[in-house]
Coordinates of C-alpha atoms in Angstrom, one line a residue:
F1229 CA 125.2 11.5 48.1
F1230 CA 124.2 9.9 44.8
C1231 CA 124.5 13.2 43.0
D1232 CA 128.2 13.3 44.2
E1233 CA 128.7 9.8 42.7
E1234 CA 127.2 11.0 39.5
E1235 CA 129.5 14.0 39.5
H1236 CA 132.5 11.8 39.8
F1237 CA 131.4 9.7 36.8
I1238 CA 130.5 12.5 34.4
A1239 CA 132.6 15.5 35.6
D1240 CA 135.4 14.9 33.1
S1241 CA 133.1 14.2 30.1
K1242 CA 133.6 16.6 27.2
D1243 CA 129.8 16.3 26.5
H1244 CA 128.9 18.2 29.7
N1245 CA 129.8 21.9 29.8
A1246 CA 129.0 24.6 32.4
A1247 CA 125.4 25.0 31.1
F1248 CA 124.8 21.4 31.7
W1249 CA 125.8 21.7 35.3
V1250 CA 123.7 24.8 35.8
D1251 CA 120.6 23.0 34.4
L1252 CA 121.3 19.9 36.5
L1253 CA 121.6 21.9 39.7
K1254 CA 118.5 23.9 38.9
S1255 CA 116.5 20.7 38.3
L1256 CA 117.6 19.1 41.5
Y1257 CA 116.8 22.3 43.5
E1258 CA 113.4 22.4 41.8
H1259 CA 112.8 18.8 42.8
G1260 CA 113.5 19.8 46.4
L1261 CA 111.1 22.7 46.3
Y1262 CA 108.4 20.5 44.9
L1263 CA 108.9 17.8 47.6
E1264 CA 108.9 20.4 50.3
S1265 CA 105.5 21.7 49.1
N1266 CA 103.9 18.2 48.4
L1267 CA 104.7 16.0 51.3
E1268 CA 102.1 13.2 51.3
F1269 CA 100.7 13.4 54.9
T1270 CA 97.4 11.4 55.4
R1271 CA 95.6 10.2 58.5
R1272 CA 97.5 7.0 58.2
S1273 CA 100.6 7.9 56.1
G1274 CA 102.4 5.1 54.3
N1275 CA 105.6 4.6 52.3
H1276 CA 104.8 7.6 50.0
L1277 CA 105.5 10.0 52.8
I1278 CA 108.7 8.1 53.7
S1279 CA 109.8 8.3 50.1
D1280 CA 109.1 12.0 50.0
A1281 CA 111.2 12.6 53.2
V1282 CA 114.1 10.4 52.0
G1283 CA 114.3 12.4 48.7
L1284 CA 114.1 15.7 50.6
F1285 CA 116.8 14.6 53.0
M1286 CA 119.2 13.6 50.2
L1287 CA 118.6 16.8 48.3
G1288 CA 119.1 18.7 51.6
V1289 CA 122.4 17.1 52.1
F1290 CA 123.5 17.8 48.5
F1291 CA 122.6 21.5 49.0
R1292 CA 123.7 21.5 52.6
Q1293 CA 125.7 24.7 52.2
T1294 CA 122.6 26.7 51.5
E1295 CA 119.9 27.8 53.9
K1296 CA 117.2 25.9 52.0
G1297 CA 119.3 22.7 52.1
S1298 CA 119.6 22.9 55.8
E1299 CA 115.8 23.4 56.1
W1300 CA 115.2 20.4 54.0
V1301 CA 117.5 18.2 56.1
A1302 CA 115.8 19.4 59.3
T1303 CA 112.2 18.9 57.9
A1304 CA 113.0 15.4 56.5
K1305 CA 114.8 14.2 59.6
E1306 CA 111.9 15.2 61.8
I1307 CA 109.5 13.3 59.5
L1308 CA 111.6 10.2 59.4
E1309 CA 112.2 10.1 63.1
H1310 CA 108.4 10.2 63.6
E1311 CA 107.4 7.8 60.8
I1312 CA 109.8 5.0 61.6
I1313 CA 108.0 4.7 64.9
R1314 CA 104.5 5.4 63.5
Q1315 CA 104.7 3.1 60.6
T1316 CA 106.4 0.1 62.2
Y1317 CA 105.5 -2.2 65.1
P1318 CA 107.8 -2.3 68.1
D1319 CA 109.1 -5.6 66.7
G1320 CA 110.2 -3.8 63.5
V1321 CA 107.6 -5.0 61.0
D1322 CA 106.1 -2.4 58.7
Y1323 CA 102.5 -1.8 59.5
E1324 CA 101.3 -2.1 55.9
M1325 CA 101.7 -5.9 56.4
S1326 CA 103.5 -6.5 53.1
I1327 CA 106.8 -8.3 52.8
A1328 CA 107.9 -6.4 49.7
Y1329 CA 107.0 -3.0 51.1
H1330 CA 108.8 -3.9 54.3
R1331 CA 112.0 -4.4 52.3
M1332 CA 111.5 -1.2 50.4
V1333 CA 110.8 0.9 53.5
T1334 CA 113.8 -0.7 55.2
E1335 CA 116.0 0.3 52.3
M1336 CA 114.8 3.8 52.5
F1337 CA 115.4 4.2 56.2
L1338 CA 118.8 2.4 56.1
T1339 CA 120.2 4.4 53.1
T1340 CA 119.2 7.6 54.8
Y1341 CA 120.8 6.6 58.1
I1342 CA 124.0 5.7 56.3
L1343 CA 124.0 9.1 54.4
A1344 CA 123.4 10.9 57.7
E1345 CA 126.2 9.1 59.5
I1346 CA 128.6 9.9 56.6
N1347 CA 127.7 13.6 56.9
R1348 CA 127.7 13.6 60.7
I1349 CA 123.9 14.2 61.0
G1350 CA 122.8 12.3 64.0
F1351 CA 119.6 10.3 64.1
S1352 CA 118.3 9.1 67.5
L1353 CA 119.2 5.8 69.2
R1354 CA 115.5 5.0 69.0
F1355 CA 115.6 5.4 65.2
R1356 CA 118.7 3.1 65.0
D1357 CA 117.1 0.5 67.3
R1358 CA 113.9 0.3 65.2
L1359 CA 115.9 0.2 62.0
L1360 CA 117.9 -2.8 63.2
R1361 CA 114.7 -4.5 64.2
M1362 CA 113.4 -4.0 60.6
V1363 CA 116.5 -5.6 59.2
E1364 CA 116.2 -8.5 61.7
F1365 CA 112.7 -9.3 60.3
I1366 CA 114.2 -9.6 56.9
L1367 CA 116.8 -12.0 58.3
Y1368 CA 114.1 -14.3 59.6
Y1369 CA 111.6 -14.2 56.8
M1370 CA 114.1 -14.9 54.1
R1371 CA 113.9 -18.6 53.2
P1372 CA 117.1 -20.8 52.9
N1373 CA 117.0 -20.4 49.1
N1374 CA 117.2 -16.6 49.5
Q1375 CA 113.7 -16.0 48.3
A1376 CA 111.2 -13.8 50.2
P1377 CA 107.5 -14.8 50.8
L1378 CA 104.9 -13.1 48.6
I1379 CA 102.7 -12.0 51.5
G1380 CA 100.9 -8.7 50.9
D1381 CA 101.3 -6.3 48.0
S1382 CA 104.3 -5.9 45.7
D1383 CA 104.9 -3.5 42.8
D1384 CA 108.6 -4.3 42.4
G1385 CA 109.4 -1.0 44.2
R1386 CA 113.0 -0.3 45.3
L1387 CA 114.7 2.8 46.5
F1388 CA 117.6 2.1 44.1
W1389 CA 118.0 -0.9 41.8
F1390 CA 121.8 -1.0 41.1
N1391 CA 121.8 -4.4 39.4
P1392 CA 118.9 -4.9 36.9
D1393 CA 119.6 -8.6 36.8
E1394 CA 119.1 -9.0 40.6
D1395 CA 116.2 -11.2 41.5
F1396 CA 113.5 -8.9 43.0
N1397 CA 112.5 -11.5 45.5
D1398 CA 116.0 -11.9 46.9
H1399 CA 116.2 -9.4 49.8
T1400 CA 119.7 -10.3 51.0
S1401 CA 121.2 -7.2 49.5
V1402 CA 119.7 -5.3 52.5
L1403 CA 121.3 -7.8 54.8
S1404 CA 124.8 -7.5 53.3
L1405 CA 124.5 -3.7 53.4
A1406 CA 123.5 -3.8 57.1
A1407 CA 126.1 -6.4 57.9
A1408 CA 128.9 -4.2 56.5
F1409 CA 127.6 -0.9 58.0
F1410 CA 126.6 -2.2 61.5
E1411 CA 129.3 -5.0 61.6
R1412 CA 126.6 -7.5 62.4
R1413 CA 127.8 -11.1 61.9
D1414 CA 124.2 -12.5 61.9
F1415 CA 123.2 -10.4 59.0
K1416 CA 126.0 -11.9 56.9
R1417 CA 124.8 -15.4 57.4
E1418 CA 122.0 -15.0 54.9
G1419 CA 123.5 -12.2 52.9
D1420 CA 127.0 -13.6 52.4
R1421 CA 127.4 -12.0 49.0
F1422 CA 128.5 -8.4 49.1
S1423 CA 125.9 -6.8 46.9
E1424 CA 126.1 -4.1 44.3
Q1425 CA 123.8 -2.0 46.5
A1426 CA 126.3 -2.3 49.4
L1427 CA 129.3 -1.4 47.2
W1428 CA 127.6 1.8 46.0
L1429 CA 126.5 2.8 49.5
V1430 CA 129.5 1.9 51.7
G1431 CA 132.2 1.5 49.1
T1432 CA 135.4 -0.4 49.4
N1433 CA 135.7 0.3 53.1
G1434 CA 132.4 -1.4 53.7
W1435 CA 133.6 -4.3 51.5
E1436 CA 136.7 -4.7 53.7
V1437 CA 134.6 -4.7 56.8
F1438 CA 132.3 -7.3 55.2
Q1439 CA 135.2 -9.6 54.3
R1440 CA 136.5 -9.4 57.9
L1441 CA 133.1 -10.4 59.4
R1442 CA 132.9 -14.1 60.2
A1443 CA 129.5 -15.3 59.3
K1444 CA 127.5 -17.0 62.1
D1445 CA 127.2 -20.7 61.7
E1446 CA 124.3 -21.3 64.1
A1447 CA 120.9 -22.0 62.5
I1448 CA 118.4 -19.2 62.5
P1449 CA 115.7 -20.2 65.1
S1450 CA 112.0 -20.0 64.9
R1451 CA 110.5 -16.7 66.2
L1452 CA 107.3 -15.0 67.1
F1453 CA 107.2 -11.3 66.2
R1454 CA 104.8 -10.5 68.9
D1455 CA 103.7 -7.0 68.0
S1456 CA 102.9 -7.6 64.3
Q1457 CA 102.0 -11.2 65.0
F1458 CA 104.0 -12.7 62.2
V1459 CA 105.3 -16.2 63.1
I1460 CA 108.3 -17.8 61.4
M1461 CA 109.1 -21.5 62.0
R1462 CA 112.3 -22.7 60.4
T1463 CA 115.1 -25.2 60.2
P1464 CA 118.1 -25.2 57.8
T1465 CA 115.8 -27.0 55.2
M1466 CA 112.3 -25.9 56.2
H1467 CA 110.5 -22.6 56.5
C1468 CA 106.9 -21.6 57.3
I1469 CA 105.7 -18.1 57.8
V1470 CA 102.2 -17.4 59.2
D1471 CA 100.4 -14.1 59.1
C1472 CA 98.5 -13.8 62.4
G1473 CA 98.3 -10.0 62.2
E1474 CA 95.6 -7.5 61.3
L1475 CA 94.9 -6.8 57.6
G1476 CA 97.2 -3.8 57.3
K1477 CA 97.6 -0.1 58.1
E1478 CA 95.6 -0.4 61.3
G1479 CA 92.4 -1.6 59.7
W1480 CA 92.6 0.4 56.4
G1481 CA 94.0 -2.6 54.4
G1482 CA 96.5 -0.6 52.4
H1483 CA 99.1 -3.0 51.0
G1484 CA 97.8 -5.9 53.1
H1485 CA 95.5 -8.7 51.9
N1486 CA 92.6 -10.7 53.3
D1487 CA 95.1 -13.3 54.5
T1488 CA 94.6 -13.7 58.2
L1489 CA 96.0 -17.0 59.4
G1490 CA 97.4 -17.6 55.9
F1491 CA 100.8 -19.2 55.5
E1492 CA 103.6 -20.3 53.1
F1493 CA 105.5 -23.6 53.5
Y1494 CA 108.9 -24.2 52.0
A1495 CA 111.0 -27.4 52.2
N1496 CA 114.2 -28.6 50.5
G1497 CA 114.4 -25.8 48.0
V1498 CA 110.7 -25.7 47.0
T1499 CA 107.9 -23.4 48.2
F1500 CA 105.2 -26.0 48.0
I1501 CA 102.5 -23.8 49.5
S1502 CA 102.7 -20.2 48.4
D1503 CA 100.8 -16.9 48.6
S1504 CA 99.3 -15.8 45.3
G1505 CA 101.1 -12.5 45.1
T1506 CA 99.8 -9.2 43.6
I1507 CA 100.1 -9.0 39.7
C1508 CA 98.4 -5.6 39.3
Y1509 CA 96.8 -2.5 40.9
T1510 CA 94.7 0.0 39.0
A1511 CA 95.1 -1.5 35.5
N1512 CA 92.6 -4.2 36.4
P1513 CA 90.6 -3.5 39.6
S1514 CA 88.7 -6.8 39.4
L1515 CA 91.9 -8.9 39.1
R1516 CA 93.5 -6.7 41.8
N1517 CA 90.7 -7.5 44.3
E1518 CA 90.7 -11.2 43.2
M1519 CA 94.4 -11.5 44.1
R1520 CA 93.9 -9.9 47.6
S1521 CA 90.7 -11.9 48.3
T1522 CA 90.4 -14.5 51.1
K1523 CA 90.3 -17.4 48.6
A1524 CA 93.6 -16.2 47.0
H1525 CA 95.4 -17.1 50.2
N1526 CA 96.1 -20.2 52.2
T1527 CA 93.3 -19.8 54.7
V1528 CA 89.6 -20.5 55.2
M1529 CA 86.6 -18.8 53.6
V1530 CA 83.1 -19.3 55.0
D1531 CA 79.9 -19.1 53.0
G1532 CA 81.8 -17.2 50.3
V1533 CA 82.2 -14.2 52.5
E1534 CA 85.3 -12.1 52.5
L1535 CA 87.2 -11.4 55.7
A1536 CA 86.7 -7.7 54.8
D1537 CA 84.9 -5.9 52.0
F1538 CA 87.1 -3.9 49.7
A1539 CA 86.7 -0.1 49.4
G1540 CA 88.6 0.6 46.2
V1541 CA 91.9 -1.0 45.4
F1542 CA 93.9 0.0 48.5
K1543 CA 91.4 0.0 51.4
V1544 CA 88.9 -2.2 53.1
E1545 CA 85.6 -1.1 54.6
A1546 CA 86.6 -2.4 58.1
D1547 CA 88.9 -5.0 59.6
H1548 CA 87.0 -7.2 62.1
T1549 CA 89.6 -9.9 62.2
H1550 CA 91.1 -8.8 65.6
P1551 CA 93.4 -11.8 65.5
K1552 CA 95.0 -13.3 68.7
I1553 CA 97.8 -15.7 69.2
L1554 CA 96.7 -18.1 71.9
Q1555 CA 99.7 -20.4 72.1
W1556 CA 103.3 -20.2 70.9
D1557 CA 105.9 -22.9 71.9
S1558 CA 109.2 -23.5 70.2
S1559 CA 111.8 -26.2 70.8
N1560 CA 114.4 -28.1 68.9
V1561 CA 111.8 -30.8 68.2
E1562 CA 108.8 -28.8 67.1
D1563 CA 107.0 -25.5 67.1
I1564 CA 103.3 -25.2 68.0
L1565 CA 101.2 -22.1 67.1
V1566 CA 97.5 -21.6 67.9
A1567 CA 95.8 -18.5 66.7
E1568 CA 92.3 -17.4 65.9
H1569 CA 90.4 -14.5 64.3
Y1570 CA 86.9 -13.1 64.7
A1571 CA 86.0 -11.6 61.3
Y1572 CA 83.1 -14.1 60.9
K1573 CA 81.7 -13.2 64.3
T1574 CA 80.8 -9.9 62.8
R1575 CA 80.5 -10.7 59.1
L1576 CA 78.0 -13.6 59.3
Q1577 CA 74.4 -13.5 60.6
Q1578 CA 75.2 -16.8 62.4
P1579 CA 78.6 -16.0 63.8
L1580 CA 81.7 -18.2 63.9
T1581 CA 85.3 -18.1 65.2
H1582 CA 88.1 -19.5 63.1
N1583 CA 90.8 -21.2 65.2
R1584 CA 93.9 -22.6 63.5
M1585 CA 96.7 -24.7 64.9
F1586 CA 100.1 -25.3 63.3
V1587 CA 102.5 -28.1 64.4
F1588 CA 105.9 -27.8 62.7
E1589 CA 107.8 -31.0 63.3
K1590 CA 111.5 -30.3 62.6
K1591 CA 113.0 -33.8 62.5
Y1592 CA 110.3 -35.4 60.4
Q1593 CA 109.9 -32.4 58.0
R1594 CA 106.1 -32.3 58.6
L1595 CA 103.6 -29.5 59.0
T1596 CA 100.2 -30.2 60.5
V1597 CA 97.4 -27.6 60.1
I1598 CA 94.2 -28.0 62.1
D1599 CA 91.3 -25.7 61.4
K1600 CA 88.4 -25.4 63.8
L1601 CA 85.3 -23.3 63.1
S1602 CA 82.8 -22.9 66.0
G1603 CA 79.6 -20.9 66.5
T1604 CA 76.0 -21.3 65.4
G1605 CA 74.1 -22.3 62.2
T1606 CA 74.8 -24.2 59.1
H1607 CA 77.7 -23.1 57.0
T1608 CA 80.0 -24.1 54.1
A1609 CA 83.8 -23.8 54.7
E1610 CA 86.3 -23.7 51.9
I1611 CA 90.0 -24.3 52.8
Y1612 CA 92.5 -23.2 50.2
F1613 CA 96.1 -24.3 49.6
H1614 CA 97.9 -22.7 46.7
L1615 CA 100.7 -24.8 45.2
C1616 CA 103.9 -23.7 43.4
P1617 CA 103.6 -23.1 39.7
N1618 CA 103.9 -26.2 37.4
A1619 CA 103.5 -28.6 40.3
E1620 CA 102.1 -32.0 39.4
V1621 CA 99.3 -33.3 41.6
V1622 CA 98.7 -37.0 41.9
K1623 CA 96.0 -38.7 44.0
S1624 CA 97.7 -41.5 45.8
S1625 CA 94.7 -42.9 47.9
Y1626 CA 91.3 -41.8 49.0
N1627 CA 92.9 -39.3 51.5
R1628 CA 96.4 -38.6 50.2
I1629 CA 97.8 -36.4 47.5
H1630 CA 101.3 -36.3 46.1
V1631 CA 102.5 -32.8 45.0
L1632 CA 105.5 -33.2 42.7
A1633 CA 107.8 -30.2 42.4
P1634 CA 108.7 -29.1 38.8
Q1635 CA 112.2 -29.9 37.6
S1636 CA 113.0 -31.5 41.0
S1637 CA 112.9 -34.8 42.7
Q1638 CA 111.2 -33.2 45.7
R1639 CA 107.7 -34.3 46.7
M1640 CA 105.2 -33.2 49.3
D1641 CA 102.5 -35.5 50.6
V1642 CA 99.2 -34.1 51.6
D1643 CA 97.1 -36.2 54.0
Y1644 CA 93.6 -35.1 54.9
E1645 CA 90.6 -36.3 56.8
R1646 CA 88.1 -37.9 54.4
T1647 CA 84.6 -37.7 55.9
D1648 CA 81.9 -35.8 54.1
E1649 CA 84.1 -33.0 52.6
E1650 CA 84.6 -32.4 48.9
M1651 CA 88.1 -32.0 47.4
F1652 CA 88.9 -30.0 44.3
I1653 CA 92.0 -29.2 42.3
S1654 CA 91.4 -25.9 40.7
P1655 CA 93.5 -23.7 38.3
G1656 CA 94.9 -20.6 39.8
I1657 CA 97.3 -17.7 39.2
L1658 CA 100.5 -17.0 41.1
A1659 CA 102.3 -13.7 40.6
P1660 CA 106.0 -13.9 41.6
R1661 CA 106.5 -10.3 40.3
Y1662 CA 104.3 -7.3 39.5
G1663 CA 102.7 -7.8 36.1
V1664 CA 103.8 -11.4 35.9
G1665 CA 101.3 -14.2 36.3
E1666 CA 102.0 -17.9 36.3
Q1667 CA 99.6 -20.8 36.2
N1668 CA 99.3 -23.0 39.3
K1669 CA 97.0 -25.4 41.0
V1670 CA 94.9 -24.8 44.1
L1671 CA 93.8 -27.5 46.5
I1672 CA 90.3 -26.7 47.8
F1673 CA 88.5 -28.6 50.5
R1674 CA 84.8 -27.8 50.9
K1675 CA 82.9 -28.9 53.9
K1676 CA 79.3 -28.2 55.0
F1677 CA 78.7 -28.3 58.8
T1678 CA 76.4 -27.1 61.6
D1679 CA 77.7 -25.2 64.6
K1680 CA 81.3 -26.5 64.5
M1681 CA 83.8 -28.4 62.4
T1682 CA 87.4 -29.6 62.6
F1683 CA 89.6 -30.3 59.6
K1684 CA 93.2 -31.6 59.7
T1685 CA 95.7 -31.3 56.9
I1686 CA 99.2 -32.8 57.1
F1687 CA 102.0 -31.7 54.8
S1688 CA 105.0 -34.0 54.9
I1689 CA 108.2 -34.2 52.9
P1690 CA 109.3 -37.8 52.4
P1691 CA 113.1 -38.6 52.1
V1692 CA 114.4 -38.6 48.5
A1693 CA 115.1 -42.1 47.5

C-alpha cells in the first residue's frame, strides 16, 4: 500500500539501482518476520498489539504473491477482527479511556479496512459496524473549534502523520477520510476540509466523492455513550464532555487517569475548564503520576486520597470506582446528568459516595455542577477546576469569580456557595501536547464536613457587550 506509493515516487530516480531495491525488499520482509514472531499479546492487550497486526497486514498485502505474505494477512486479519471487539465498548469507545489513543486506534483500524477493501480482502460486517461507531465518537467529542479534549494519555502517536504542520489535537482528518470512504455526510460536517491523510489514502477518487457530499447542516446533538459512559453535551457554541466511565483497560488503568466524573467545558471558542493532559511517561515518573492523579482533573478528592493507587506508570493497583449513571435527560432546552462513583466507599476507613449532577442550560450558556458526598465520619473535600492557560482570574464578589480568556473578549463567571469552605487559586500545569507544559491556574474549593456535604458551582458565559 504505502510501499507502492513510495515505489511510484522513487522508481525513476537514478540514485536507486537494483541493489537498492533488493535491500529495501529484504528489509521489509525482515520486518514482517520480526512482527510475526513478536506480537504483543498480554492478558489485556492494548494499542501495541493492534499496531503490530496493522503493520503485519500491510506487509502481508505488499508480499501477497508469496506464501508468507498470505500467512501474514490471515494472521493479522484474525487479530484485528478480534481486537476491535475486545478493545472497544459496543458504543465504539476505545477501552483504554484516552481520547488521543482512541483517535490513533481508529486511524489504524480505518486505514487497514481501506487497504483491505482496495485489495478485495473482506473484513466482517461486525468489524465495519464497530469501526463506524469509533468514528462517530470522534464526531461527537470534537469541539466546535475542531479541538479534541485532553482526557486520558497522549504521546502524540499517529499511524501516519502526512502533514507535520497539522495540529495534533485536531482529529477531523479522520472524519474527512471516513466521510469520503463511507460517503457519510455527517462525518463531513466537522471535517469539511479534505485532509492530506485522506488524499494519500483514498486519492483523487476519494476527493471527488468528498466534494460531492453535501455536509449536514443540523447541529450535532448531545449524546450518552452508554457502554463507555462518556457523556457529551453540546450546542453549536458550547461543549461539555464528562467521563463517567471506569479508569481504563478494565481496571488496569493503562492510558486512563484518575478522572472519574471529571469534565471539560468549552464555550464560544474557549475551553475554560480543561483536563491537565499528560506531558510525559517514563522520563519523569513522579510528574507522570502527578498529571494522572485525581487532583490533576476536574473532580473531587477526599482526604488527599487518590481514586486509585498507582502501580508503576501505566497501571493502578485496583479500580474501585464502579461508576454509575443514575439519570440522563436531554432536550432542546437543557441536558441533565447525574452519576456517582464508589471509590471512597473502599478507599476510606469511613466510607463515602461521590454523587455529581450536571445541568447544561443551552439557551443561557450555563453549566451547573452539584457535588454531593455522603457517608460517615469527618472529612475534607477538595474540588478542582483547571482553567485554560494564561486565563486571568478576577474576584468579583464574595462568591463570584470572573475568568477572562487570553487574547479574547470572552469571559466565564464562576458562582459558588460561600459558607465555611475555603477557596484557593493555585498555579498548575496543562500539557496540550506530549512534552509541552503550559502554566495555568487551578480553582480549588476546600470544605470540611461530617457525614455529608453539598457544593454547587455555576459556570456561566455572559453575552459579549
